[in-house]
XYZ file of N, CA and C in Angstrom:
792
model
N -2.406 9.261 -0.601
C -2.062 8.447 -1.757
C -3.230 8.436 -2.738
N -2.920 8.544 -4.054
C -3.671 8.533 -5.110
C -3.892 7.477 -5.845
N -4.215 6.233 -5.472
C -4.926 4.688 -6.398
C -6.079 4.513 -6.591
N -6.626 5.052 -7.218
C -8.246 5.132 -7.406
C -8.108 3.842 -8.073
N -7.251 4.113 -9.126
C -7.668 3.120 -10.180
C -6.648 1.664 -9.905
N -6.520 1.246 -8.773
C -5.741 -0.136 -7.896
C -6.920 -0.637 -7.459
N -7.887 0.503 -6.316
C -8.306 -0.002 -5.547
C -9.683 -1.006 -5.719
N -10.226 -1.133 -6.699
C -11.640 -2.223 -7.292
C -10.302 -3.730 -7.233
N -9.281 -3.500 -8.476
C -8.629 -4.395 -8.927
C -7.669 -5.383 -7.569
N -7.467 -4.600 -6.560
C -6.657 -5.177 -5.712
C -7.531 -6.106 -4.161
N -8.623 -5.717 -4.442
C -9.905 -6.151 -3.446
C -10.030 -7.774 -3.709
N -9.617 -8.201 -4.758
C -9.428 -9.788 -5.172
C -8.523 -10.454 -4.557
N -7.309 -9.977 -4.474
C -6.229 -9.973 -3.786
C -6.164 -10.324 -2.343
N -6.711 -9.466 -1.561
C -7.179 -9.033 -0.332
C -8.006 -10.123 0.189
N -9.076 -10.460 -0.646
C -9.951 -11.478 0.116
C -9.407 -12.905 0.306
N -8.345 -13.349 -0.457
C -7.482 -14.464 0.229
C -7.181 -14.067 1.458
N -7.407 -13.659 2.715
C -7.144 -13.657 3.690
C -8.176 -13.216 4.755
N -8.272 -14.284 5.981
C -9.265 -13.878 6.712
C -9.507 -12.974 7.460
N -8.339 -11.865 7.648
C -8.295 -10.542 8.232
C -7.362 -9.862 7.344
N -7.630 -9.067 6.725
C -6.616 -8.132 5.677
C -6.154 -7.116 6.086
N -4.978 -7.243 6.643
C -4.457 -5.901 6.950
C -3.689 -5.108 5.656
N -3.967 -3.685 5.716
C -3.673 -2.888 4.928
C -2.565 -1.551 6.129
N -1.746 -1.232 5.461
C -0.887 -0.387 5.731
C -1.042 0.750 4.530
N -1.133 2.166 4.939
C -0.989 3.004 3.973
C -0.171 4.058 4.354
N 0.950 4.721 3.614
C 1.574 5.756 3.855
C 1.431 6.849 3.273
N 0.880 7.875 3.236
C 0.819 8.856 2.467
C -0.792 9.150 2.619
N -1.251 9.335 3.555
C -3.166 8.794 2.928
C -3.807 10.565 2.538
N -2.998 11.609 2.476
C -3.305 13.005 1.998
C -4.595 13.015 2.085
N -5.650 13.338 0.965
C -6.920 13.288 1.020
C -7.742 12.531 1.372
N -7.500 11.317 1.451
C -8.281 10.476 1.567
C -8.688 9.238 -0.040
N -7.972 9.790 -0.590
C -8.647 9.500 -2.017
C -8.423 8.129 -2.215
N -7.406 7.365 -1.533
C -7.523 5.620 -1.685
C -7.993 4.998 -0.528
N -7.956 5.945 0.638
C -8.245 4.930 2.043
C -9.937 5.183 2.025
N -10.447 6.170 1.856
C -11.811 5.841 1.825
C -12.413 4.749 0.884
N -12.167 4.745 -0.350
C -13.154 3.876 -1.245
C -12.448 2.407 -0.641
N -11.257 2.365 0.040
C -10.475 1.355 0.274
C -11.299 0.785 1.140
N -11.310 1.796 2.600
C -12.333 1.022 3.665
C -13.565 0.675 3.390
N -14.423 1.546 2.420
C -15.603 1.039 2.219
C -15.587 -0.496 1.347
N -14.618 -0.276 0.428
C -14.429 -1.661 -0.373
C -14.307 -3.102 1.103
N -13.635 -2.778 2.167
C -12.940 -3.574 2.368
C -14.316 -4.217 3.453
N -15.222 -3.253 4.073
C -16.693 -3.585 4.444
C -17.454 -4.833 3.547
N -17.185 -4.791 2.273
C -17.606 -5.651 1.065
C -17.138 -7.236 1.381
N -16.200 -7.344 1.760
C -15.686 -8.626 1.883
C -16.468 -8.955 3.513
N -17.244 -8.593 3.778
C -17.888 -9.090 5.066
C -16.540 -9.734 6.304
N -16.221 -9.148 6.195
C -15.087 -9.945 7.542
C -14.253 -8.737 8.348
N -13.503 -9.500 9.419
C -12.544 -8.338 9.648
C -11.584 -8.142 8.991
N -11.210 -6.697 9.226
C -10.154 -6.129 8.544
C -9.122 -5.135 9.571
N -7.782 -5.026 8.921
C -7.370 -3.564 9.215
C -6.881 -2.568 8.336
N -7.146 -1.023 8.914
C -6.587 -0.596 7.491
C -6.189 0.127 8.656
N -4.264 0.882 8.115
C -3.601 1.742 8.991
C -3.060 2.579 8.207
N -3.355 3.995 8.476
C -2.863 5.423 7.841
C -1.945 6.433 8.203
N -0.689 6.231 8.080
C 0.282 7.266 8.409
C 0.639 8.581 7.416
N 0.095 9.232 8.100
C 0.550 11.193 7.137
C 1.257 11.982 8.166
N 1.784 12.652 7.180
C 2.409 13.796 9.011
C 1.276 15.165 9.255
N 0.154 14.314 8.245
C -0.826 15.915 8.117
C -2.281 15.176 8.224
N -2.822 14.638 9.343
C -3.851 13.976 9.227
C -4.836 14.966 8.913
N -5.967 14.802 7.786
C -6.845 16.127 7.490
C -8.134 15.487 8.490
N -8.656 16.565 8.427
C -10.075 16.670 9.213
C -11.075 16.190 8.539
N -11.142 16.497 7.372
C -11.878 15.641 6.144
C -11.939 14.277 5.948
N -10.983 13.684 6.133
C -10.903 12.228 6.359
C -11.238 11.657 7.185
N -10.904 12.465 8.388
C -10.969 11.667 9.830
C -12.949 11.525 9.460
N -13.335 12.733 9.398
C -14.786 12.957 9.112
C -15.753 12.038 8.256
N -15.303 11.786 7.218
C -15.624 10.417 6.278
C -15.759 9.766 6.918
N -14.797 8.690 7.165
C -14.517 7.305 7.792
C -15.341 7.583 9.435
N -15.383 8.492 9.957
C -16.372 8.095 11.025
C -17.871 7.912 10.989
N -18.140 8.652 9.462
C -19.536 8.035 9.164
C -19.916 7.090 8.319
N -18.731 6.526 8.307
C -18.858 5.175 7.126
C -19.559 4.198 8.191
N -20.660 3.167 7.333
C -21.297 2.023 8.492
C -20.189 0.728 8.374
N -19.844 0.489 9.211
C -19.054 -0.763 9.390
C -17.304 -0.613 9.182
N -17.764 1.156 9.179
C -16.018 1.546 9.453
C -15.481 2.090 11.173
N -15.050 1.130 11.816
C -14.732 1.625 13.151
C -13.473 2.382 13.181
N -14.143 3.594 13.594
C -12.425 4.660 13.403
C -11.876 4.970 14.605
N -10.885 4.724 15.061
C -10.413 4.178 15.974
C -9.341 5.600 16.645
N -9.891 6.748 17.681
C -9.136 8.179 17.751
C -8.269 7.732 18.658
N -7.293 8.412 19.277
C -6.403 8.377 20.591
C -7.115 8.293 21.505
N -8.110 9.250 21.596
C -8.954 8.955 22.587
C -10.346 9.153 22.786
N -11.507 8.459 23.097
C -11.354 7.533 24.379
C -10.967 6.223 24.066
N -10.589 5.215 24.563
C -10.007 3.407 23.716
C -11.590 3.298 23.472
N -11.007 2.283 22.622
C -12.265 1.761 21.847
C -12.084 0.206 22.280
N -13.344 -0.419 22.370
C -13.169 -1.863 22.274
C -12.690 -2.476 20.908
N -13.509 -2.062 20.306
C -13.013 -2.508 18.479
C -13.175 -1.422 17.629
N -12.413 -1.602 16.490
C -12.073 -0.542 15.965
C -11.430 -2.075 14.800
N -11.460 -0.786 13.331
C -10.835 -1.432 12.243
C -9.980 -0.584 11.402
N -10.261 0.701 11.859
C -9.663 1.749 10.856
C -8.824 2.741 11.917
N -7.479 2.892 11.886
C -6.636 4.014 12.660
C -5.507 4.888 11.687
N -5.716 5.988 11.738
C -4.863 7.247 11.331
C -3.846 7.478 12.518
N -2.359 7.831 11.865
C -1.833 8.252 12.868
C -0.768 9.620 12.434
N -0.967 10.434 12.792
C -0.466 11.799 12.617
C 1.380 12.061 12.782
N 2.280 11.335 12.190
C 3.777 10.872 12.555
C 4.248 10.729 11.153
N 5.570 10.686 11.402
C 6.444 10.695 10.150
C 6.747 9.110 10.338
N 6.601 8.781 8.799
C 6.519 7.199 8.749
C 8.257 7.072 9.373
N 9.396 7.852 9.659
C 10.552 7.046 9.788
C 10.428 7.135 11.046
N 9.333 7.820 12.130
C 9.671 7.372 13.485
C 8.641 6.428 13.711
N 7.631 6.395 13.077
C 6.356 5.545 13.577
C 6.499 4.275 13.068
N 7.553 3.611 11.972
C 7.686 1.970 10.950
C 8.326 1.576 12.463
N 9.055 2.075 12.841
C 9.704 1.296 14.477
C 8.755 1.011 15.651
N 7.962 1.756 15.884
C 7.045 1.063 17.116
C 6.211 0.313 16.481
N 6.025 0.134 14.962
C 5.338 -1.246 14.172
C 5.560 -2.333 14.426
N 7.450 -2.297 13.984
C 8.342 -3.265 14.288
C 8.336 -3.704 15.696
N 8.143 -3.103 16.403
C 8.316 -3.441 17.602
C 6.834 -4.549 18.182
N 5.987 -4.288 17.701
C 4.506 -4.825 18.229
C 4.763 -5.966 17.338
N 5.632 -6.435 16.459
C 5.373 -7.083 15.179
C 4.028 -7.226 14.682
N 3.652 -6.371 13.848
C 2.655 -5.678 12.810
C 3.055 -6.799 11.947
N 2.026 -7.041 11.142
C 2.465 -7.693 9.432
C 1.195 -7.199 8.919
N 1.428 -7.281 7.804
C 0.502 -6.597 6.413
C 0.843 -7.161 5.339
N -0.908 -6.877 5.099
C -0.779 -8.583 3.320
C -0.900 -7.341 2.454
N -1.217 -5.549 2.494
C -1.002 -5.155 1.372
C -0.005 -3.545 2.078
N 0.491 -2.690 1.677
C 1.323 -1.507 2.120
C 1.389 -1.059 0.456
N 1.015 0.321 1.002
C 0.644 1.005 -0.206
C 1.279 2.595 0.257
N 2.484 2.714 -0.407
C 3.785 3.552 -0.110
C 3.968 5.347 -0.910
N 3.541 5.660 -0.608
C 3.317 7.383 -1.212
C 3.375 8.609 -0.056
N 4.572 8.511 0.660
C 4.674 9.718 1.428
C 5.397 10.601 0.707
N 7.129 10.903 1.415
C 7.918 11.800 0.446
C 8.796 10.848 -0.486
N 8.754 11.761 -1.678
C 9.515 11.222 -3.175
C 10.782 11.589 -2.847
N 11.456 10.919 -1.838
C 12.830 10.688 -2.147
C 13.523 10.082 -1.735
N 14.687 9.751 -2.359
C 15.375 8.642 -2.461
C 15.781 8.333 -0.747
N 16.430 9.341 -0.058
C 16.468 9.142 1.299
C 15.327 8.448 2.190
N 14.170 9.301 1.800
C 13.033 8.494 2.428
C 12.224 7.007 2.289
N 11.993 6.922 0.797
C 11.825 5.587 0.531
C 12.922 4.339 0.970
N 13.806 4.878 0.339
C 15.054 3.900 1.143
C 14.566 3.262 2.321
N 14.903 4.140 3.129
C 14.667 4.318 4.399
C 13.418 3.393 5.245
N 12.181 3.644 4.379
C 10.901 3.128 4.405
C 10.633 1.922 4.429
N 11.350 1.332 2.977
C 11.788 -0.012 2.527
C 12.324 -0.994 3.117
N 12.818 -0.742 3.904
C 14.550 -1.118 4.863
C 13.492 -1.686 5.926
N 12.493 -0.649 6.662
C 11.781 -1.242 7.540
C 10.612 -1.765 7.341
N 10.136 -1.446 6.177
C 8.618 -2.529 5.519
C 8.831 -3.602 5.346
N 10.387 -3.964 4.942
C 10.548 -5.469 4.802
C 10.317 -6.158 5.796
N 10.366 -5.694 7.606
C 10.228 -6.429 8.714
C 8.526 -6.469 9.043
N 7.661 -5.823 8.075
C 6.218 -5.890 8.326
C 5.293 -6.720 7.614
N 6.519 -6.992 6.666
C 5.571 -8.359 5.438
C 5.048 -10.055 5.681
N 4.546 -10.120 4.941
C 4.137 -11.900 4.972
C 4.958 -12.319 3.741
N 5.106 -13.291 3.272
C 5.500 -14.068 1.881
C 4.627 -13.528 1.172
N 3.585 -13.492 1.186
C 2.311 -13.505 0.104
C 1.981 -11.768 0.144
N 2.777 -10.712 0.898
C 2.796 -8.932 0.929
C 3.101 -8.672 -0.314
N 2.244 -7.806 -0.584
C 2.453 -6.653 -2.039
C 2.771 -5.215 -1.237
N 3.773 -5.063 -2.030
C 4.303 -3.402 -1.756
C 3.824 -2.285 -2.698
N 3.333 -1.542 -2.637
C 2.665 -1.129 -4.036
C 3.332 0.361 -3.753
N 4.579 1.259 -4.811
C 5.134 2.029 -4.795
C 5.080 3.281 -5.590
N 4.527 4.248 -5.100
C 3.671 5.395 -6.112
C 5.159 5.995 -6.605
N 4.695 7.248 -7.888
C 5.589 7.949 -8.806
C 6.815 7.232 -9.565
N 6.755 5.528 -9.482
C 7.716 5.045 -9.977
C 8.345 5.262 -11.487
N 7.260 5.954 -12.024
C 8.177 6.055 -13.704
C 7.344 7.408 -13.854
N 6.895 8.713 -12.847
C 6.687 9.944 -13.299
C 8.031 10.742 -12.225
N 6.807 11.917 -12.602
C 7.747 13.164 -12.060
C 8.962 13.341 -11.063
N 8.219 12.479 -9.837
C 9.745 12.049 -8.948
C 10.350 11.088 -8.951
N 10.166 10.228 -10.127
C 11.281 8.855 -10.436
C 12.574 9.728 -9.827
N 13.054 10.627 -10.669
C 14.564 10.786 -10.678
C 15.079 11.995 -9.987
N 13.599 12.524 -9.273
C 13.826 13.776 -8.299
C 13.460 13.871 -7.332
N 13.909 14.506 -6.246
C 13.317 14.557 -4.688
C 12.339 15.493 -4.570
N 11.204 14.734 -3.782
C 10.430 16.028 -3.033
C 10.666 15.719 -1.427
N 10.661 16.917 -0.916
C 10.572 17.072 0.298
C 9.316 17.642 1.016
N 8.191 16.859 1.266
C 6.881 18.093 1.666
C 7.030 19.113 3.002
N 8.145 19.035 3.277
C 8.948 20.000 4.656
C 8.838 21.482 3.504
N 9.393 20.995 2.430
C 9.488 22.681 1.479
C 8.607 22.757 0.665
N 7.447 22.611 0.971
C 6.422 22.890 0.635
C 5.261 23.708 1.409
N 4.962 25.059 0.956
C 4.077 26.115 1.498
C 3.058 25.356 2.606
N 2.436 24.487 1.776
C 1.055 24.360 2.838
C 1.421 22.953 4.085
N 2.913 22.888 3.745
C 3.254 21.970 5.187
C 4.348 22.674 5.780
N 4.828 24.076 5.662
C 5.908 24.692 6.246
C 5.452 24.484 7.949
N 4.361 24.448 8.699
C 4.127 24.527 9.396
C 4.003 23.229 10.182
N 4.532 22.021 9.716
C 4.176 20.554 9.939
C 5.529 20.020 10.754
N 5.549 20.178 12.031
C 6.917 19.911 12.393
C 7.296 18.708 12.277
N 6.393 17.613 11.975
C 7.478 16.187 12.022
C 7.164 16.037 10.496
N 7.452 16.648 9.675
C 8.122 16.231 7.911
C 9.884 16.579 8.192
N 10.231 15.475 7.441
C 11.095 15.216 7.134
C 12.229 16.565 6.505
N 12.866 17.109 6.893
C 14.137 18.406 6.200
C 14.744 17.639 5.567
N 15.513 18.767 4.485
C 16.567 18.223 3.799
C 17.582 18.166 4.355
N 17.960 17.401 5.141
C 19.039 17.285 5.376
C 20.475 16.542 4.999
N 19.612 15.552 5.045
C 21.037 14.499 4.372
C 21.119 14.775 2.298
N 22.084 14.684 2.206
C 22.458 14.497 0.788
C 22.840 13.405 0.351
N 21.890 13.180 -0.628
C 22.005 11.744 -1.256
C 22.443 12.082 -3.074
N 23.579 11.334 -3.099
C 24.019 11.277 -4.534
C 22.689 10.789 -5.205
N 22.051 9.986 -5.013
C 21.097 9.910 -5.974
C 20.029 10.174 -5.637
N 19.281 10.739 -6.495
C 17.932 11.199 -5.712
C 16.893 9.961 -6.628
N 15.179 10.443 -6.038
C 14.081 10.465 -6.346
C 13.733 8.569 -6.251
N 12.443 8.301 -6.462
C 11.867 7.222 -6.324
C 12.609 5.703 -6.632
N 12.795 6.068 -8.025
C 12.949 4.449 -8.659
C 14.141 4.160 -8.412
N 15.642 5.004 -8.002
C 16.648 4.734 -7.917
C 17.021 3.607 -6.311
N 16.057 4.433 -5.396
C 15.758 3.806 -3.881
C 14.846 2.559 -4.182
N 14.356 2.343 -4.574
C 13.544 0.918 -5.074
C 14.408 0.188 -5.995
N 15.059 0.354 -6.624
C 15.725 -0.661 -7.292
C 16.991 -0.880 -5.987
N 17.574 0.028 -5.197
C 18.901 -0.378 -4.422
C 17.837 -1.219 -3.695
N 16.739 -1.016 -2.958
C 16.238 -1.844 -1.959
C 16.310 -3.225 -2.315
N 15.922 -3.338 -4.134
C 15.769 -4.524 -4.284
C 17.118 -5.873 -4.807
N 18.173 -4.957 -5.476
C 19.214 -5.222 -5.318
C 20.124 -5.815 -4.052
N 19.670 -4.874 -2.894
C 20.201 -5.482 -1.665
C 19.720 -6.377 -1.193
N 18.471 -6.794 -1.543
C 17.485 -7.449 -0.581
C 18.145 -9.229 -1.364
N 19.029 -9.467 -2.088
C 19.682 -10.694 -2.330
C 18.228 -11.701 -2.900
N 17.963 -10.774 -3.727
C 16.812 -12.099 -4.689
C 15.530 -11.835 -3.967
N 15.208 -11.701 -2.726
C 14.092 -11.590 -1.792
C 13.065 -10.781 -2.565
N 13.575 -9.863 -3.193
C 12.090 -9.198 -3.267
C 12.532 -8.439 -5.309
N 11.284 -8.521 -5.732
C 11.331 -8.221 -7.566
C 9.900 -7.077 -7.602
N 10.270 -6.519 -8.637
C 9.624 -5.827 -8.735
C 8.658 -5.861 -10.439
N 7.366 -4.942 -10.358
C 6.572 -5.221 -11.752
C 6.000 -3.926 -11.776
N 6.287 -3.093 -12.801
C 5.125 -1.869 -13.074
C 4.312 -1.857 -14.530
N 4.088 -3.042 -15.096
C 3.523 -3.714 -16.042
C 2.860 -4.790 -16.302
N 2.013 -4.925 -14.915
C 0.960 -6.329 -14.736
C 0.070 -6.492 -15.686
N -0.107 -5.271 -16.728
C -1.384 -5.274 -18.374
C 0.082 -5.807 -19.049
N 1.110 -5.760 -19.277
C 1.834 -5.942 -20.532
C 2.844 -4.881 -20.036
N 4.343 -5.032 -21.245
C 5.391 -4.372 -21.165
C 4.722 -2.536 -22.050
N 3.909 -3.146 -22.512
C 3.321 -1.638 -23.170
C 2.808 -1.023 -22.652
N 2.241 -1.353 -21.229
C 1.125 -0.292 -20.626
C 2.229 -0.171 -19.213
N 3.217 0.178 -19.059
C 3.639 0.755 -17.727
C 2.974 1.561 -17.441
N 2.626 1.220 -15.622
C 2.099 2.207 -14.664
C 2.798 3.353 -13.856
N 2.102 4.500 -13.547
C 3.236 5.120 -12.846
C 3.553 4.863 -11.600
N 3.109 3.723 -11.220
C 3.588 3.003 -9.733
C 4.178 1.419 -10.086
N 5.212 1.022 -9.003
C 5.261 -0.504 -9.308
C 4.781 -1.170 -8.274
N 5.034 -2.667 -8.286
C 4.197 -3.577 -7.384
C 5.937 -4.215 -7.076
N 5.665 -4.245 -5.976
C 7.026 -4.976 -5.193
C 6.736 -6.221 -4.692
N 7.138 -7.513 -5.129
C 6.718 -8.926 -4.146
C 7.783 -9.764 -3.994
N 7.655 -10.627 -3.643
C 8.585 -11.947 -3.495
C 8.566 -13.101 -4.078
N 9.466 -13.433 -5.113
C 9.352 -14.305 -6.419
C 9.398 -15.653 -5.717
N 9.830 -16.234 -4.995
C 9.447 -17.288 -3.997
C 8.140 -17.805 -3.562
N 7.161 -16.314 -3.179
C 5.970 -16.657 -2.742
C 4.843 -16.767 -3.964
N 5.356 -15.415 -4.679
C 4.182 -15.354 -5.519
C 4.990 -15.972 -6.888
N 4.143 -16.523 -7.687
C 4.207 -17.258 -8.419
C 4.157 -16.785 -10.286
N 2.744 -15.834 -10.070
C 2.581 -15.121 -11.072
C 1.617 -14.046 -10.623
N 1.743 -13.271 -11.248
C 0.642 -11.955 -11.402
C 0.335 -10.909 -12.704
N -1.443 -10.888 -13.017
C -1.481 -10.681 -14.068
C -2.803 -9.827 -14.077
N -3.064 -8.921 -15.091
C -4.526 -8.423 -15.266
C -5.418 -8.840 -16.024
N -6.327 -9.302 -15.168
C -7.933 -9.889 -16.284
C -8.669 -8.970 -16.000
N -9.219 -8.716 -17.373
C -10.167 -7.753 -17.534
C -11.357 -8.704 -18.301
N -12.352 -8.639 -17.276
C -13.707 -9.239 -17.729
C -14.398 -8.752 -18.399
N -15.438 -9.981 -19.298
C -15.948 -9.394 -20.605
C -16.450 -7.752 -20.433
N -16.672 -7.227 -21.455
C -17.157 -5.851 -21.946
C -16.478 -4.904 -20.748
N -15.643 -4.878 -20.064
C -14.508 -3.946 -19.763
C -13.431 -3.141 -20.438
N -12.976 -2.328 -20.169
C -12.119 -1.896 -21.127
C -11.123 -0.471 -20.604
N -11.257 -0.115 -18.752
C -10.525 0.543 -17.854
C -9.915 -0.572 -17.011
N -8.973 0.332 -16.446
C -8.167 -0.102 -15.184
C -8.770 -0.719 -14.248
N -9.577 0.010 -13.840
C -10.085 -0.096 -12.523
C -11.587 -1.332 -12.571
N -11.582 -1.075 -13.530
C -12.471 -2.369 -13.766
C -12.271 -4.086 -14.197
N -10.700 -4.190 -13.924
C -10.130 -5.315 -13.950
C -9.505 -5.713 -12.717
N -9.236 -7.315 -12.513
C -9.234 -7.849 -11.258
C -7.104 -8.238 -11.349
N -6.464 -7.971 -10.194
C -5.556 -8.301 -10.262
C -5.186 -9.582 -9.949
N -5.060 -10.427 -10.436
C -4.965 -12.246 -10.414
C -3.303 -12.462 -9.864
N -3.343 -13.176 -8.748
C -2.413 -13.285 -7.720
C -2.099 -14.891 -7.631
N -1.085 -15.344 -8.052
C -0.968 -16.790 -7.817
C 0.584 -17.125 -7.372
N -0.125 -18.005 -5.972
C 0.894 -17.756 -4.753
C 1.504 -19.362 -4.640
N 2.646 -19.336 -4.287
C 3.098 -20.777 -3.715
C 2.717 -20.929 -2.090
N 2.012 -21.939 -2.518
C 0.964 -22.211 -0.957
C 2.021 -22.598 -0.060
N 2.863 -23.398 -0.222
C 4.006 -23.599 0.705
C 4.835 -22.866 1.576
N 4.995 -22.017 0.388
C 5.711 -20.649 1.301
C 4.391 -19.177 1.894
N 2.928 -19.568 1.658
C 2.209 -18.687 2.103
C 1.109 -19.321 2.625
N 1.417 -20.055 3.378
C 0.222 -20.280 4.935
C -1.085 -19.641 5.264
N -0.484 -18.118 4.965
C -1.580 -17.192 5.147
C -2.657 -16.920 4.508
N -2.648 -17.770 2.685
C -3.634 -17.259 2.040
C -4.614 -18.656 1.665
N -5.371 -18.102 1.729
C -6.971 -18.974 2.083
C -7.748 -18.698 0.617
N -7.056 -20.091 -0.332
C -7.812 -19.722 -1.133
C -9.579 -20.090 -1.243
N -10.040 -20.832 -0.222
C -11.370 -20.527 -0.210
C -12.317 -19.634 0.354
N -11.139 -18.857 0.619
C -11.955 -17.352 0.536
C -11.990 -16.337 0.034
N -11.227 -16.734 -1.142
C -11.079 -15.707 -2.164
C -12.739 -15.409 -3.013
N -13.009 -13.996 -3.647
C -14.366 -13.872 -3.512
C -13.974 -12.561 -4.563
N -15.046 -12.283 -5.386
C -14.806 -11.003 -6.250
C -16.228 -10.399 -6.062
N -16.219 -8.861 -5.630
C -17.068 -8.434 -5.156
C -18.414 -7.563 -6.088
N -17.712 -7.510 -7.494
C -18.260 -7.733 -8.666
C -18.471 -8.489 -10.116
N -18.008 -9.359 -9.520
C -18.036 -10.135 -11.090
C -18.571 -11.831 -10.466
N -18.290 -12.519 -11.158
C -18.718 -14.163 -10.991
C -17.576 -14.594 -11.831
N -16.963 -14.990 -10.938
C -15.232 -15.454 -11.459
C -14.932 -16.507 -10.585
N -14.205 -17.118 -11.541
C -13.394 -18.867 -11.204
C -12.198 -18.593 -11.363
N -11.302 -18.925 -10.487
C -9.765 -19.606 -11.056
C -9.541 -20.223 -12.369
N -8.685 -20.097 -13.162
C -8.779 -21.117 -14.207
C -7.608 -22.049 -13.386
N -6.714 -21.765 -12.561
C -6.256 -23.255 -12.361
C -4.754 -22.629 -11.232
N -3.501 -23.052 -11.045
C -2.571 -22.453 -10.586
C -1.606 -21.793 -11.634
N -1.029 -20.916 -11.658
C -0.062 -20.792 -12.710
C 1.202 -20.676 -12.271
């Protein structure tokens, strides 16, 4: 998965909670779970971060085992503790033995295959891994595979990857945003979606999926003399009633000197 420019802004987020679990699907290069885990070292506490690809690279695994205060956690030998695990599986057989341990996760950050079959699919069982106060964060939502399927099964440098997903089933509708809007349609009010947390003018090419019940509002502040993405904090305001889980005195920004201005 590719969020470079989420991952500073969503670390605000995160520290409302005294163990942050992170779910990631898609983690390809490495390019959000590394700066992710190192970010997530920053908040001094425990954490989890969990990585499902059907192509775990060697490069990654390699990083994160020399990160300090990143415990990378292999098949084997067991580890006593550990904070960081990759697992080499296709997210539609591996979201079920999640379900099964009951897993929950305060963030899931969704970029395997672009299509409508799969996300569906994905969705259906992420909903049984959430808290009230879970952000779903959903890549290609308004680019290239909004309205088209990829399959990385037909793709050269994974022809050789036996648990990706074939084309098999045919779906009248294809690609990203069509499977995210049925998810959210079905889901009977439960869950709304935002790919414009700067304004209706700056759509992102990913959206943010939450629960209008829990969360309350969400918005981007960008602190003085800023003027990128990634250098603004994503401001999260939750109904404490329905989210138990979040601790706002431990919310903490790991670069700036920032206050609440109040609830919204």
């Amino acid at each position: 998965m590719s969020y470079q420019s989420i991952v500073k802004p969503i670390m605000q987020f995160l520290s409302h909670f005294e163990q942050p679990q992170i779910l990631e699907i898609g983690v390809d290069k490495g390019q959000t779970a590394i700066p992710l885990c190192h970010n997530l070292t920053l908040l001094e506490r425990p954490f989890l971060y969990d990585g499902i690809d059907i192509l775990v690279q060697e490069s990654v695994v390699n990083i994160l085992t020399n990160m300090s205060r990143v415990s990378f956690k292999n098949s084997t030998p067991e580890m006593p503790f550990f904070n960081t695990r990759l697992f080499e599986e296709n997210s539609l057989d591996f979201l079920p033995k999640l379900i099964e341990v009951s897993a929950k996760y305060n963030l899931i950050l969704l970029d395997g295959d672009h299509n409508y079959h799969t996300v569906y699919s994905e969705l259906a069982m992420l909903d049984r891994l959430t808290l009230p106060s879970t952000l779903i964060i959903c890549d290609d939502y308004n680019t290239r595979w909004s309205d088209k399927d990829l399959f990385y099964s037909e793709r050269e440098e994974y022809s050789d990857v036996r648990n990706a997903t074939p084309r098999t089933v045919r779906q009248k509708k294809k690609g990203v945003k069509p499977a995210i809007e049925d998810f959210i349609e079905q889901s009977g009010g439960k869950w709304a979606s935002t790919s414009s947390p700067f304004g209706d003018t700056n759509p992102l090419d990913f959206c943010i999926l939450y629960q209008p019940e829990a969360i309350l509002n969400m918005n981007m502040l960008s602190p003085p003399g800023t003027n990128s993405m990634n250098q603004q904090i994503l401001e999260v305001y939750f109904n404490k009633q329905k989210c138990p889980e979040v601790k706002d005195d431990l919310m903490k920004n790991i670069e700036y000197v920032y206050s609440r201005k109040g609830d919204k």
